[in-house]
Tab-separated table of C-alpha atoms in Angstrom:
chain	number	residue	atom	x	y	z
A	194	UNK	CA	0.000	0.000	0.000
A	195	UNK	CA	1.135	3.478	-0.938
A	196	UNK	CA	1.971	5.463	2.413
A	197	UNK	CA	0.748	9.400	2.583
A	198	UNK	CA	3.684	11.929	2.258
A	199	UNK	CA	3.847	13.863	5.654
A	200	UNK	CA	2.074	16.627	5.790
A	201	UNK	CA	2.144	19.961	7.799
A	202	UNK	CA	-0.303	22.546	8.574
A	203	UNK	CA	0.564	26.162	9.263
A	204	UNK	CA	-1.630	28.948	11.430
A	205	UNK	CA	-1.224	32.185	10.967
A	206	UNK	CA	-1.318	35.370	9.091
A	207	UNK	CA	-2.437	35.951	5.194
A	208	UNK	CA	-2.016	39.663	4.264
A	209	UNK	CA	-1.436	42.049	1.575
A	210	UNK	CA	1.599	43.808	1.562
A	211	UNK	CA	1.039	47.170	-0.070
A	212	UNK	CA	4.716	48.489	-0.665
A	213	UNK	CA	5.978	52.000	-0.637
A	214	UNK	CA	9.753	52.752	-1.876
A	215	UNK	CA	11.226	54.710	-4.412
A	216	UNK	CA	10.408	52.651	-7.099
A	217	UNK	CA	6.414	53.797	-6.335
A	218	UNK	CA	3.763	51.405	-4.948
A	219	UNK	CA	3.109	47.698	-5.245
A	220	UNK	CA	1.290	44.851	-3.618
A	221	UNK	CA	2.859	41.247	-2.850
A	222	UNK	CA	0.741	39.029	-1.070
A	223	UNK	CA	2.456	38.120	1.921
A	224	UNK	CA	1.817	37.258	5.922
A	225	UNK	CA	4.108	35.284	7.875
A	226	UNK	CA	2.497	31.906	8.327
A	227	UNK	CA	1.758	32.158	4.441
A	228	UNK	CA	4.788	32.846	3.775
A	229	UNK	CA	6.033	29.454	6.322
A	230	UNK	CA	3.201	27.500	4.427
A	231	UNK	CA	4.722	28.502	0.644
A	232	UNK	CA	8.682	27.765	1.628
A	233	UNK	CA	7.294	24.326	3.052
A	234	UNK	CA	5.464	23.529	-0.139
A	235	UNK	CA	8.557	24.390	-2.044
A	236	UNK	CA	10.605	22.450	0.229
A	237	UNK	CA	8.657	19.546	-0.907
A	238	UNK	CA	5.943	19.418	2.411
A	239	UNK	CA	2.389	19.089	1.534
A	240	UNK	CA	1.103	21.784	3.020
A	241	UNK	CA	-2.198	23.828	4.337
A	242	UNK	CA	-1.890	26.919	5.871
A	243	UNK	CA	-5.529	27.959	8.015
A	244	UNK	CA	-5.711	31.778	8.714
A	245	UNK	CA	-8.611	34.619	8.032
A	246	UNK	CA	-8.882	35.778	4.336
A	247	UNK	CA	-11.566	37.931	3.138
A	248	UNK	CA	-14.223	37.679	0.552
A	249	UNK	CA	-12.955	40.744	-1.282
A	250	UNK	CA	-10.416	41.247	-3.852
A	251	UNK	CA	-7.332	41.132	-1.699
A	252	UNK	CA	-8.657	37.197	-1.081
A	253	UNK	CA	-8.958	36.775	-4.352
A	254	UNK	CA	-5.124	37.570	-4.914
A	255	UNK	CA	-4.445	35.772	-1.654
A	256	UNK	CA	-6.332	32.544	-2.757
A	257	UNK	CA	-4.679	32.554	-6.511
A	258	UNK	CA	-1.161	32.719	-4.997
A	259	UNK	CA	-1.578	29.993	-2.092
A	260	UNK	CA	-3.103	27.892	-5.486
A	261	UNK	CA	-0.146	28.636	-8.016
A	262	UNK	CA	2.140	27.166	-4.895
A	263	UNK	CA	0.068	24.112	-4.691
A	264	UNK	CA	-0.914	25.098	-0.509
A	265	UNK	CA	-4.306	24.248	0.415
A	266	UNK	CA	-6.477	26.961	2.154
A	267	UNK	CA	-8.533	26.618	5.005
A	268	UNK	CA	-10.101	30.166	6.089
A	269	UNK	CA	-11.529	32.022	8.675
A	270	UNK	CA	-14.628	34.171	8.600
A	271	UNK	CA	-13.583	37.507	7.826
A	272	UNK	CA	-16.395	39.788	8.607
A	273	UNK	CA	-13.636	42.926	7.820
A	274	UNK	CA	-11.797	41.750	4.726
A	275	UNK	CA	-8.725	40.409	3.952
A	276	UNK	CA	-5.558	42.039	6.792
A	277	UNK	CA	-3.056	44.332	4.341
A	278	UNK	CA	0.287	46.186	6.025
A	279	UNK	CA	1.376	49.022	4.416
A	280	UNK	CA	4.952	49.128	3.832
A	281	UNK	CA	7.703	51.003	4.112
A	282	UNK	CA	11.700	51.239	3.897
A	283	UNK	CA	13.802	53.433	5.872
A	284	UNK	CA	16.846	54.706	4.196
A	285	UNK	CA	18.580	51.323	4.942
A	286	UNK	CA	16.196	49.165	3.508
A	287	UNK	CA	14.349	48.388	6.565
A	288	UNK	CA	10.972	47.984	6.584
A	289	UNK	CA	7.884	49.936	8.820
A	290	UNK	CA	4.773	47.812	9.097
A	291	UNK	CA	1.361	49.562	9.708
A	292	UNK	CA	-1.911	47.251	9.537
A	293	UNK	CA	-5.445	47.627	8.711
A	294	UNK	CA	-8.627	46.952	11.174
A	295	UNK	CA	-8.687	43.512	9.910
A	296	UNK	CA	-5.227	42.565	10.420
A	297	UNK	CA	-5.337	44.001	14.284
A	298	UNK	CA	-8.740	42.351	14.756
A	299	UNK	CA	-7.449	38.766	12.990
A	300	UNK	CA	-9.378	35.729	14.250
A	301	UNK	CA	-9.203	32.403	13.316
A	302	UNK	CA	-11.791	29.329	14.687
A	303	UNK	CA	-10.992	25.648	13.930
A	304	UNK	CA	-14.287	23.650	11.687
A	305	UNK	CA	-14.314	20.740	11.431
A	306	UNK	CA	-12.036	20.822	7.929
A	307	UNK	CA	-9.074	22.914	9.843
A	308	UNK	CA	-9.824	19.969	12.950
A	309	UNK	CA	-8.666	16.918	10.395
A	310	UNK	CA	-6.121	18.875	8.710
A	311	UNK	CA	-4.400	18.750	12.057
A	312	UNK	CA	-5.133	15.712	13.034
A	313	UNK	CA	-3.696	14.394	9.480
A	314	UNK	CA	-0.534	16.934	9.784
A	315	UNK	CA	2.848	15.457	11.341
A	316	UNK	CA	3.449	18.951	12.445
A	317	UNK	CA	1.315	22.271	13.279
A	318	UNK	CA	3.626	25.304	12.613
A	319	UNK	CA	1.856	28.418	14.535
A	320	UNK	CA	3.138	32.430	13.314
A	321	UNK	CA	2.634	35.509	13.906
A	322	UNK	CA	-0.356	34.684	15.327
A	323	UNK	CA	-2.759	36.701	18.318
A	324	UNK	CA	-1.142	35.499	21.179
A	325	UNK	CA	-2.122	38.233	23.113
A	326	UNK	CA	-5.775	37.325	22.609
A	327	UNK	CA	-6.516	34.587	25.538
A	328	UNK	CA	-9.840	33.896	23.594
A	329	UNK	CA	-7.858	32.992	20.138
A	330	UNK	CA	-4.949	31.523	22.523
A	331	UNK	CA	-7.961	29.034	24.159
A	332	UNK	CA	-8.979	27.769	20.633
A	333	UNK	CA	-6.099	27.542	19.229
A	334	UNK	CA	-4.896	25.123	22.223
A	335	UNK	CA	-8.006	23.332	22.062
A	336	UNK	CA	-6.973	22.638	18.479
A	337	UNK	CA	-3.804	21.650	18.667
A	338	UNK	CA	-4.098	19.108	21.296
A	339	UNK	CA	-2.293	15.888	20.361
A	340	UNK	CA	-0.383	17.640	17.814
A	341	UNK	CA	3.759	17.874	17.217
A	342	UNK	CA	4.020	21.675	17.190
A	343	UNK	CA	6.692	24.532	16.248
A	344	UNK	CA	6.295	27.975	17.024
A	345	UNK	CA	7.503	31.695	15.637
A	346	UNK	CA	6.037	33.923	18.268
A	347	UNK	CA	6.879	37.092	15.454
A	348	UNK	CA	4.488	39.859	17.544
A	349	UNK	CA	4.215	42.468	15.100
A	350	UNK	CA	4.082	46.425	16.867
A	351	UNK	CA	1.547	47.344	14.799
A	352	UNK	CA	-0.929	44.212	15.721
A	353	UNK	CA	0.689	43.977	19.140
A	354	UNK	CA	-2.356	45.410	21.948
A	355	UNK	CA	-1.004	43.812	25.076
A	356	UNK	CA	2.642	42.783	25.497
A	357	UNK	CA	2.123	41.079	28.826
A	358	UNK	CA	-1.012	39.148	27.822
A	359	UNK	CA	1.024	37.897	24.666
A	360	UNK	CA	3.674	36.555	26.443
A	361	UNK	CA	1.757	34.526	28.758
A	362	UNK	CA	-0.310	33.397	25.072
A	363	UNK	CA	3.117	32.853	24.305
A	364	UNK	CA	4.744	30.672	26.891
A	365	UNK	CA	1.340	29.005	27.385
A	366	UNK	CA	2.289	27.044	23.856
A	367	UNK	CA	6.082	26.461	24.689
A	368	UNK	CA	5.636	23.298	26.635
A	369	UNK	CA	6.165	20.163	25.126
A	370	UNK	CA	6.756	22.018	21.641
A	371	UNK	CA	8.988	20.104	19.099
A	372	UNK	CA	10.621	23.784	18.198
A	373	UNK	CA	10.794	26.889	19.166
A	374	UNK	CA	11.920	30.072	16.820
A	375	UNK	CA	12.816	33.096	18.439
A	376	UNK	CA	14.897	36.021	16.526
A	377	UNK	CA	16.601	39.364	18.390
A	378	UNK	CA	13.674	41.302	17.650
A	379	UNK	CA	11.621	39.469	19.518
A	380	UNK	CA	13.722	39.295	22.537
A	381	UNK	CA	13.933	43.037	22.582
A	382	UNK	CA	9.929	43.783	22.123
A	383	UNK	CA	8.327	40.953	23.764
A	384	UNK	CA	11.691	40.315	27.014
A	385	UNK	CA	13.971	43.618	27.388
A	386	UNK	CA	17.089	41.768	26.697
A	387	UNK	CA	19.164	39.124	25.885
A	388	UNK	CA	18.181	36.122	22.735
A	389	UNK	CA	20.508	33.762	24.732
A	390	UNK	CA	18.396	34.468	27.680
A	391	UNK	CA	15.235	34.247	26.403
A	392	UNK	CA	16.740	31.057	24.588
A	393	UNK	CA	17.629	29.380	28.481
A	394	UNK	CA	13.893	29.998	29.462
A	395	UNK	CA	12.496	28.848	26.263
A	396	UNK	CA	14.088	25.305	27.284
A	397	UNK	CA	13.466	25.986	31.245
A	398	UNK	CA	9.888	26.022	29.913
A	399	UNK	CA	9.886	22.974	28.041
A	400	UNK	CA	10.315	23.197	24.670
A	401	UNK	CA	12.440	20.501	22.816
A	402	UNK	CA	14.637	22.749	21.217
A	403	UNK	CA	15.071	26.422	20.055
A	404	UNK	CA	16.335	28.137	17.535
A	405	UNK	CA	17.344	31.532	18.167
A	406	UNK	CA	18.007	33.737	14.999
A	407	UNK	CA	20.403	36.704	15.236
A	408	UNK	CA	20.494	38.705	11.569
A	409	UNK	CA	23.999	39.041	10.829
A	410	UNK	CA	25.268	36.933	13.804
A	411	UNK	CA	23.595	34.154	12.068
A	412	UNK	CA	21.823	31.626	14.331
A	413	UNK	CA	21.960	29.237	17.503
A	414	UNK	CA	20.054	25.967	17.816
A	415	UNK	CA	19.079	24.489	21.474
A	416	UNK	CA	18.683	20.741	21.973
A	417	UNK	CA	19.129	17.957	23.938
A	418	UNK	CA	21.965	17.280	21.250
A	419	UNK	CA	23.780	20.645	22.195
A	420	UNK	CA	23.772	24.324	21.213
A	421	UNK	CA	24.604	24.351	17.960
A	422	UNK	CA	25.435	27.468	15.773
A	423	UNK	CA	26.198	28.628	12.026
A	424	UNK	CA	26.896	31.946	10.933
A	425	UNK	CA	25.365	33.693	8.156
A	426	UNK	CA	25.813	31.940	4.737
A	427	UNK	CA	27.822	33.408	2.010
A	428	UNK	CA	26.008	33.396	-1.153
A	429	UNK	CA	26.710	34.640	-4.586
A	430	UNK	CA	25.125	37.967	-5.571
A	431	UNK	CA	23.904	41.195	-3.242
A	432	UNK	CA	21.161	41.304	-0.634
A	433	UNK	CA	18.306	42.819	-2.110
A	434	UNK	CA	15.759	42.287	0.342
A	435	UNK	CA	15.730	40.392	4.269
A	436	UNK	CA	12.152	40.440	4.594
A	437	UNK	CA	11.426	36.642	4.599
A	438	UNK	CA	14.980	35.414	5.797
A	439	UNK	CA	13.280	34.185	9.444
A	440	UNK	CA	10.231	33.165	8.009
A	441	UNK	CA	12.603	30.981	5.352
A	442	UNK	CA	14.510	29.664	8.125
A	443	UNK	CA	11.929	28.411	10.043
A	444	UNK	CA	10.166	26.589	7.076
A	445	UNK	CA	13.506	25.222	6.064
A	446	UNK	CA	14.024	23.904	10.024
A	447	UNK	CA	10.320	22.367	9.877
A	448	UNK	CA	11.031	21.075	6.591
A	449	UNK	CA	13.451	18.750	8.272
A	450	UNK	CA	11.157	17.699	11.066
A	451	UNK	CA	8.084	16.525	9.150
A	452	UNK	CA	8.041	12.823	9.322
A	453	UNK	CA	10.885	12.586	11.356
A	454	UNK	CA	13.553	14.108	13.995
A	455	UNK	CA	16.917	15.015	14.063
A	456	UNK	CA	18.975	12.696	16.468
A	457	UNK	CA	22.261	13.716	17.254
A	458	UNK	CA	23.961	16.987	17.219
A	459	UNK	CA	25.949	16.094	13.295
A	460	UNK	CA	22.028	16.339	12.317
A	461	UNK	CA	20.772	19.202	13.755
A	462	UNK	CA	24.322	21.018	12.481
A	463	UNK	CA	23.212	19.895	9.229
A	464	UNK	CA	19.325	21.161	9.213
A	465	UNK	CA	20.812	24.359	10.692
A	466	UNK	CA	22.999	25.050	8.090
A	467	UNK	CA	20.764	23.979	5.099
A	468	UNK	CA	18.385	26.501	6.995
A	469	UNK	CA	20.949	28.957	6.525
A	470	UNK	CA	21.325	28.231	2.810
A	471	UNK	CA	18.161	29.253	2.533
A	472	UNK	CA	17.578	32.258	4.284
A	473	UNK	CA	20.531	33.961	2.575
A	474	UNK	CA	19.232	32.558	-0.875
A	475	UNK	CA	15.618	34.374	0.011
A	476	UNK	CA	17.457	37.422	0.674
A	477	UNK	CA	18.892	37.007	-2.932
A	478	UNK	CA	15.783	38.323	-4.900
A	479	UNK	CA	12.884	41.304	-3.256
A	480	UNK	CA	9.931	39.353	-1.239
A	481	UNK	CA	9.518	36.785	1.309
A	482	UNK	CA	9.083	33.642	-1.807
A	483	UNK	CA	11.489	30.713	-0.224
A	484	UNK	CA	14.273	30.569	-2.387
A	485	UNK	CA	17.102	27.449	-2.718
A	486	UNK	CA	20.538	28.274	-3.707
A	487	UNK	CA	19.694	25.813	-6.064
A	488	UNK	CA	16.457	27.654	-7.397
A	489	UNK	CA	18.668	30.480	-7.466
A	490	UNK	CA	21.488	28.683	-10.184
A	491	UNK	CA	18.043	27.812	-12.036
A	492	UNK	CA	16.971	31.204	-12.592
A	493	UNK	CA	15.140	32.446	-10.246
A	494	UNK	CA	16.685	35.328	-8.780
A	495	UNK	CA	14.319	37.912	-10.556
A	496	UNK	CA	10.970	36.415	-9.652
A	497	UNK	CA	9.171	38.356	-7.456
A	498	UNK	CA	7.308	36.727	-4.597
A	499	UNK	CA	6.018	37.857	-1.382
């Protein structure tokens, strides 16, 4: 008999991102957990990604994208449309995030359909998600019981109402999780401080292993095995754009845990590093798209994603 692939599901975010630089404006559909749920398809991971997209045209854009990448949809009742961010870089590239009613006011419930996609998944990937909603935080437990989870906590300031309340949504999940992500940012907006801190509690707390992201410092990884690190890969061609990097490392990391688990610390090392590949390939070309170094040597260094 013909055994399934392994799948994964992803919960998050699904947004427009309306972009505002010197070359004018432009919309790339984007999101975090959309963009986790489109690197894991392209890493080879059936895929379904459950968040809130509207009945409007914005869905419609959202819903032909997540289609062309071959992720199934499972949506939320949006009774306010589809979430967009409007975008915009500082003189350094850096981007400036501010979101729409809808994307502040996100809300996803779990049918019946989004209950036996998780149930079917070998892992649950949770980002950008409102933690700091204990009403969201309650269902989204409720949902995920029995399930092999990783989680990205990525609070976003503009969708961020109650730092407190979202840490405790937070660290509510962290217990038992197969992987943590955690990047520098969020140490400093969501802890005061230190990533190799937050890292220690992370594990204090129960989770099986971290992975703590540092931009240019590159990354750490927390197991039983050991702390691991890898620095920043070097990559043919310039950085065009970083937006995407952590949300490329983290589908490259759960890439390598559907249907399976690293075991010793020469594996982790190596899903580490291929997760580093990747990030600095998806840096390579403007958008959050998952890129390969090998997609890259195929051609695709001009396509635009989101």
């Amino acid at each position: 008999m013909q055994q399934n692939t392994p799948g994964a599901v992803v919960i998050g975010d699904a947004l427009i991102d309306e972009i505002h630089d010197n070359g004018g404006v432009r919309e790339l559909v984007g999101g975090a957990a959309l963009n986790v749920a489109v690197g894991l398809r392209r890493l080879g991971v059936p895929t379904t990604l459950i968040a809130m997209v509207g009945d409007d045209e914005a869905g419609s854009h959202i819903r032909e994208y997540l289609a062309d990448h071959g992720v199934r949809l499972i949506t939320s009742h949006a009774p306010l449309g589809s979430s967009r961010a409007i975008v915009q870089r500082d003189r350094n590239g850096e981007p400036t995030y501010v979101f729409n009613e809808a994307a502040q006011r996100r809300s996803i419930r779990y049918g019946d359909e989004a209950r036996r996609a998780l149930a079917d998944a070998d892992l649950a990937v949770i980002s950008c998600f409102p933690l700091d909603v204990p009403a969201e935080v309650d269902a989204l437990a409720d949902a995920l019981a029995g399930v092999r989870v990783a989680i990205d906590p990525n609070p976003r300031a503009g969708m961020l109402s109650d730092r407190d309340e979202f840490v405790r949504g937070f660290e509510r999940l962290v217990a038992g999780a197969a992987i943590v992500k955690v990047g520098a940012d969020d140490a400093a907006l969501l802890y005061d401080g230190d990533l190799d801190a937050l890292r220690a509690r992370l594990r204090a707390l129960g989770t099986d292993a971290v992975l703590a992201t540092a931009g240019k410092d590159g990354a750490a990884l927390e197991t039983d095995a050991g702390i691991l690190s890898a620095p920043i890969a070097d990559l043919p061609g310039p950085i065009v754009d970083t937006v995407g990097a952590g949300d490329a490392t983290l589908s490259a990391v759960a890439a390598g845990l559907v249907g399976g688990r690293p075991q010793t610390a020469d594996d982790w090392q190596e899903l580490l590093d291929r997760a580093m590949d990747v990030a600095a390939a998806t840096c390579r070309a403007e958008g959050g798209l998952l890129r390969t170094p090998e997609s890259l040597e195929g051609g695709e260094r001009g396509v635009r994603g989101s």
